[in-house]
Short mmCIF file of C-alpha atoms in Angstrom, two decimals:
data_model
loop_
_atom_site.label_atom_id
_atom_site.label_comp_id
_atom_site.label_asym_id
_atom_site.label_seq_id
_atom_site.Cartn_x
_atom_site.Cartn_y
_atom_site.Cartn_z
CA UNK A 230 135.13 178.63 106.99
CA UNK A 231 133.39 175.52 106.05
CA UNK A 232 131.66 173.53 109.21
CA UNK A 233 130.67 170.06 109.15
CA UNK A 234 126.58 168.83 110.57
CA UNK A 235 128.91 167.83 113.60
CA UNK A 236 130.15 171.37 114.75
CA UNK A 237 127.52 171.68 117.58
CA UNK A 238 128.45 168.39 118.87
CA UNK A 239 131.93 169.37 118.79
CA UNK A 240 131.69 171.96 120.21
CA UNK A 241 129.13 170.69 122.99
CA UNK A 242 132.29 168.36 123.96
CA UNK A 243 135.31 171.01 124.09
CA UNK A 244 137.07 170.12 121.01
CA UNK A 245 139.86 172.20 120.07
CA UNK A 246 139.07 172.93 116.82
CA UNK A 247 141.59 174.17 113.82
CA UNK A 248 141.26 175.29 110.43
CA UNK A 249 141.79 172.33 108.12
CA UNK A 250 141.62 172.71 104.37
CA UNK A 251 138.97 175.24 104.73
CA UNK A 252 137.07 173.23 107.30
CA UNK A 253 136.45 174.35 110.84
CA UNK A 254 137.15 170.33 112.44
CA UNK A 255 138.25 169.15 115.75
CA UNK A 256 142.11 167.86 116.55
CA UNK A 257 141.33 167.24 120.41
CA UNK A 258 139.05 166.89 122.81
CA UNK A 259 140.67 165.54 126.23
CA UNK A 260 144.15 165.41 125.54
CA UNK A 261 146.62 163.50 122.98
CA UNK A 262 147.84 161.04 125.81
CA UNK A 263 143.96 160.29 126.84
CA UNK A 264 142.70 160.13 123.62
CA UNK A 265 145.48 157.66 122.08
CA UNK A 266 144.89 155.48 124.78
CA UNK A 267 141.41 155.76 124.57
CA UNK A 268 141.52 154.63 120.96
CA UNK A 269 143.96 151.90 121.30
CA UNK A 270 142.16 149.99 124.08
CA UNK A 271 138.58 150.73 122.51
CA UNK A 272 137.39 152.39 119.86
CA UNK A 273 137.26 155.74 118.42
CA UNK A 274 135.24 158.02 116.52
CA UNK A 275 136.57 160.53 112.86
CA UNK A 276 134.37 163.19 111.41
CA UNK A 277 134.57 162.82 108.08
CA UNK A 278 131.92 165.67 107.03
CA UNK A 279 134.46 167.02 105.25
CA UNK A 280 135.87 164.76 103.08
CA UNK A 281 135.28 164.76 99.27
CA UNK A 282 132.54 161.87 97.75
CA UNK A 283 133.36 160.93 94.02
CA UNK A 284 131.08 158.68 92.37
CA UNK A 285 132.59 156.39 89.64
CA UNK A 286 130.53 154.28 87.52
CA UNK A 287 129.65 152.88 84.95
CA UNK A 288 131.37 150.08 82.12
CA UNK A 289 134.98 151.57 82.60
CA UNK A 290 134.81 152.31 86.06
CA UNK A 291 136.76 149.51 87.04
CA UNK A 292 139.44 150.10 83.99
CA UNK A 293 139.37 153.75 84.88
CA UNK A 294 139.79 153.26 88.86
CA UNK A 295 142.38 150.64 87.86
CA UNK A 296 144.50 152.82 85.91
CA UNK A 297 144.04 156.31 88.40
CA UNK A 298 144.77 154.07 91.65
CA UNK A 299 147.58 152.21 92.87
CA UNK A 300 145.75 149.15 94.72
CA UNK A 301 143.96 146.53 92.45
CA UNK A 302 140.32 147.66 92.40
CA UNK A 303 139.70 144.47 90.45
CA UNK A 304 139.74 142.57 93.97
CA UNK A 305 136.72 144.10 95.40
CA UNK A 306 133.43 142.57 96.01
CA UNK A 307 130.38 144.51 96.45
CA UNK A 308 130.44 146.03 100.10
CA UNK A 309 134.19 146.45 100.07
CA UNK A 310 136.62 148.91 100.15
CA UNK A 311 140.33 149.37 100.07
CA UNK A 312 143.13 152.07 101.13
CA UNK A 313 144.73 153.27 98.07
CA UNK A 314 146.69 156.46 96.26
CA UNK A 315 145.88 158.42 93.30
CA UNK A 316 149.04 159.49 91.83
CA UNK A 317 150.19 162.31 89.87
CA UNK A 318 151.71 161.87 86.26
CA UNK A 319 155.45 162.22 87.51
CA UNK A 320 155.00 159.09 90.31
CA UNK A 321 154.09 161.74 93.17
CA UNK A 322 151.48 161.20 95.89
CA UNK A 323 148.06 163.27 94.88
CA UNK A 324 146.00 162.08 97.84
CA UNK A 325 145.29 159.02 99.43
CA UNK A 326 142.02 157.52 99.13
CA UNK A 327 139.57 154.76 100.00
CA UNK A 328 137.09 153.20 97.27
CA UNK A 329 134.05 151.39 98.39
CA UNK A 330 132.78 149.07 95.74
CA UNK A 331 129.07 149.95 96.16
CA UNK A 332 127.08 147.95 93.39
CA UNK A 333 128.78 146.35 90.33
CA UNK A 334 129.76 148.86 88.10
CA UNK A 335 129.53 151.40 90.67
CA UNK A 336 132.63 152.83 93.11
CA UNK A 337 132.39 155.49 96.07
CA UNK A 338 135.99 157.07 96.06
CA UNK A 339 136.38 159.31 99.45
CA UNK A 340 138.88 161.93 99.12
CA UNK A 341 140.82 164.47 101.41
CA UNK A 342 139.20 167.65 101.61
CA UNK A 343 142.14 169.24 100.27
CA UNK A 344 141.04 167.38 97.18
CA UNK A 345 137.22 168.32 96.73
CA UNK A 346 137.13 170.47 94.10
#
């Protein structure tokens, strides 16, 4: 099982940690109850070691990201990202993703790790 640079640290705290997609990650550390609270009144932190890094670029990267993605990649200036779904052919949900618009023919599209390969 894959492990993320982050293990150790998890570990260090007493995260429960579970296989997901391959990936040895961490679901809780003090509690659900603690934790959501914890979140909702400050801040809180996601490993995202795992997730899958696609770089797009290029003259058609916009077209391309346009066409693959349901938000409008067109609206994002360099620095930004958006929330957005790559769908399959027949209208189903392939993964949900974020795209950071890095430089201006260039995007950063994070995707689940269920989605790497």
């Amino acid at each position: 099982m894959a492990e993320t640079p982050l293990v150790h640290t998890h570990r260090a705290l007493n995260a429960k940690l579970v296989d997901f997609a391959g990936w040895l990650m961490p679901i809780q550390y003090t509690g659900v109850l603690e934790e959501y609270y914890a979140v909702r009144k400050a801040a809180g932190l996601f490993d995202v070691s795992h997730m899958g890094r696609i770089e797009v670029s290029g003259g058609q990267a916009e077209a391309f990201l346009q066409w693959i993605s349901t938000n409008d990649v067109g609206r994002l200036q360099i620095g930004q990202a958006q929330y957005s779904m790559i769908c399959l052919a027949s209208g189903g949900i392939l993964d949900d993703v974020f795209i950071y618009k890095t430089e201006p023919a260039t995007y950063l599209v994070c995707v689940n790790a269920s989605n790497r390969e």
